[in-house]
PDB file of C-alpha atoms in Angstrom:
ATOM      1  CA  UNK E  20     -19.031  28.263  -4.810  1.00 82.00           C
ATOM      2  CA  UNK E  21     -20.063  30.424  -1.885  1.00 86.00           C
ATOM      3  CA  UNK E  22     -18.809  29.620   1.509  1.00 88.00           C
ATOM      4  CA  UNK E  23     -19.768  31.086   4.551  1.00 88.00           C
ATOM      5  CA  UNK E  24     -17.837  30.087   8.149  1.00 90.00           C
ATOM      6  CA  UNK E  25     -18.802  31.650  11.017  1.00 88.00           C
ATOM      7  CA  UNK E  26     -17.719  30.677  14.808  1.00 89.00           C
ATOM      8  CA  UNK E  27     -15.902  32.163  17.279  1.00 91.00           C
ATOM      9  CA  UNK E  28     -12.499  33.598  17.689  1.00 90.00           C
ATOM     10  CA  UNK E  29      -9.838  30.760  17.508  1.00 92.00           C
ATOM     11  CA  UNK E  30     -11.504  28.205  15.799  1.00 93.00           C
ATOM     12  CA  UNK E  31      -9.688  28.150  12.584  1.00 93.00           C
ATOM     13  CA  UNK E  32     -11.491  30.567  10.153  1.00 93.00           C
ATOM     14  CA  UNK E  33      -8.276  32.763   9.538  1.00 93.00           C
ATOM     15  CA  UNK E  34      -6.698  29.160   9.027  1.00 95.00           C
ATOM     16  CA  UNK E  35      -9.015  28.069   6.486  1.00 95.00           C
ATOM     17  CA  UNK E  36      -8.859  31.562   4.727  1.00 95.00           C
ATOM     18  CA  UNK E  37      -5.497  31.263   4.262  1.00 96.00           C
ATOM     19  CA  UNK E  38      -5.564  28.092   3.301  1.00 97.00           C
ATOM     20  CA  UNK E  39      -8.164  28.599   0.387  1.00 96.00           C
ATOM     21  CA  UNK E  40      -5.707  31.268  -0.462  1.00 97.00           C
ATOM     22  CA  UNK E  41      -2.908  29.561  -1.110  1.00 98.00           C
ATOM     23  CA  UNK E  42      -5.042  26.775  -3.176  1.00 97.00           C
ATOM     24  CA  UNK E  43      -6.206  29.735  -5.167  1.00 97.00           C
ATOM     25  CA  UNK E  44      -2.552  31.554  -4.916  1.00 98.00           C
ATOM     26  CA  UNK E  45      -1.647  34.728  -3.806  1.00 97.00           C
ATOM     27  CA  UNK E  46      -2.554  36.642  -7.244  1.00 97.00           C
ATOM     28  CA  UNK E  47      -5.980  35.138  -7.685  1.00 98.00           C
ATOM     29  CA  UNK E  48      -7.154  36.426  -4.183  1.00 97.00           C
ATOM     30  CA  UNK E  49      -8.063  39.398  -2.980  1.00 96.00           C
ATOM     31  CA  UNK E  50     -10.381  40.334   0.293  1.00 95.00           C
ATOM     32  CA  UNK E  51     -13.447  43.176  -0.053  1.00 94.00           C
ATOM     33  CA  UNK E  52     -16.753  43.661   1.928  1.00 91.00           C
ATOM     34  CA  UNK E  53     -20.243  43.407   1.717  1.00 88.00           C
ATOM     35  CA  UNK E  54     -20.674  46.710   0.197  1.00 88.00           C
ATOM     36  CA  UNK E  55     -18.299  45.805  -2.582  1.00 90.00           C
ATOM     37  CA  UNK E  56     -20.285  43.472  -4.018  1.00 90.00           C
ATOM     38  CA  UNK E  57     -23.366  45.337  -3.963  1.00 90.00           C
ATOM     39  CA  UNK E  58     -21.683  48.338  -6.202  1.00 91.00           C
ATOM     40  CA  UNK E  59     -21.274  47.874  -9.611  1.00 92.00           C
ATOM     41  CA  UNK E  60     -17.972  50.118  -9.755  1.00 93.00           C
ATOM     42  CA  UNK E  61     -16.640  48.615  -6.622  1.00 93.00           C
ATOM     43  CA  UNK E  62     -17.458  45.249  -8.425  1.00 92.00           C
ATOM     44  CA  UNK E  63     -15.201  46.375 -11.256  1.00 93.00           C
ATOM     45  CA  UNK E  64     -11.553  45.783  -9.147  1.00 93.00           C
ATOM     46  CA  UNK E  65     -12.870  42.160  -8.186  1.00 93.00           C
ATOM     47  CA  UNK E  66     -12.640  41.215 -11.802  1.00 93.00           C
ATOM     48  CA  UNK E  67     -10.163  38.374 -12.392  1.00 94.00           C
ATOM     49  CA  UNK E  68      -9.655  37.103  -9.106  1.00 95.00           C
ATOM     50  CA  UNK E  69     -11.059  33.485  -8.255  1.00 95.00           C
ATOM     51  CA  UNK E  70     -10.888  33.507  -4.420  1.00 96.00           C
ATOM     52  CA  UNK E  71     -12.687  36.825  -2.642  1.00 95.00           C
ATOM     53  CA  UNK E  72     -12.711  36.826   0.963  1.00 95.00           C
ATOM     54  CA  UNK E  73     -14.938  38.765   3.284  1.00 91.00           C
ATOM     55  CA  UNK E  74     -13.547  38.918   6.439  1.00 89.00           C
ATOM     56  CA  UNK E  75     -14.674  39.880   9.716  1.00 84.00           C
ATOM     57  CA  UNK E  76     -17.951  41.655   7.959  1.00 80.00           C
ATOM     58  CA  UNK E  77     -19.750  43.798  10.263  1.00 80.00           C
ATOM     59  CA  UNK E  78     -23.722  43.678  11.155  1.00 79.00           C
ATOM     60  CA  UNK E  79     -24.930  44.213   7.421  1.00 75.00           C
ATOM     61  CA  UNK E  80     -29.147  45.183   6.360  1.00 79.00           C
ATOM     62  CA  UNK E  81     -29.378  45.232   3.008  1.00 78.00           C
ATOM     63  CA  UNK E  82     -31.562  42.907   0.428  1.00 82.00           C
ATOM     64  CA  UNK E  83     -27.887  41.187  -0.165  1.00 81.00           C
ATOM     65  CA  UNK E  84     -28.917  41.673  -4.338  1.00 85.00           C
ATOM     66  CA  UNK E  85     -25.100  41.766  -5.542  1.00 85.00           C
ATOM     67  CA  UNK E  86     -24.049  39.031  -3.476  1.00 85.00           C
ATOM     68  CA  UNK E  87     -27.136  36.647  -4.353  1.00 88.00           C
ATOM     69  CA  UNK E  88     -26.826  37.427  -8.263  1.00 89.00           C
ATOM     70  CA  UNK E  89     -23.372  36.488  -7.762  1.00 88.00           C
ATOM     71  CA  UNK E  90     -23.437  33.252  -6.252  1.00 88.00           C
ATOM     72  CA  UNK E  91     -26.469  32.462  -8.115  1.00 89.00           C
ATOM     73  CA  UNK E  92     -24.533  32.503 -11.220  1.00 88.00           C
ATOM     74  CA  UNK E  93     -26.346  35.811 -12.659  1.00 90.00           C
ATOM     75  CA  UNK E  94     -25.266  37.818 -14.788  1.00 90.00           C
ATOM     76  CA  UNK E  95     -24.027  41.377 -12.778  1.00 90.00           C
ATOM     77  CA  UNK E  96     -23.621  45.079 -13.839  1.00 91.00           C
ATOM     78  CA  UNK E  97     -19.739  46.141 -13.662  1.00 92.00           C
ATOM     79  CA  UNK E  98     -18.880  49.905 -14.429  1.00 92.00           C
ATOM     80  CA  UNK E  99     -15.030  50.432 -14.525  1.00 90.00           C
ATOM     81  CA  UNK E 100     -13.752  53.894 -14.116  1.00 89.00           C
ATOM     82  CA  UNK E 101     -13.036  55.472 -17.633  1.00 89.00           C
ATOM     83  CA  UNK E 102     -14.536  52.549 -19.480  1.00 89.00           C
ATOM     84  CA  UNK E 103     -17.976  51.323 -20.627  1.00 86.00           C
ATOM     85  CA  UNK E 104     -20.307  49.462 -18.241  1.00 84.00           C
ATOM     86  CA  UNK E 105     -20.979  45.651 -19.023  1.00 88.00           C
ATOM     87  CA  UNK E 106     -22.540  42.437 -17.699  1.00 85.00           C
TER      88      UNK E 106
END
């Protein structure tokens, strides 16, 4: 599930993220950036988390291939340090 929540400050976006974190469990949640999703090396740090928050993202320009692949259920490459890459 991919959910984009936008709105002015004070509209409850952070509260929604906190509730989602409570539902997933603190140990099952992490924060990242769009750039993290685009890099096979950085995606490795996200393995095992059921909730990945991308809070307060700056304007970003790119094709978003990593985000599209992940949210579309496609196989994505992951390249953990000192291990073989995989999808």
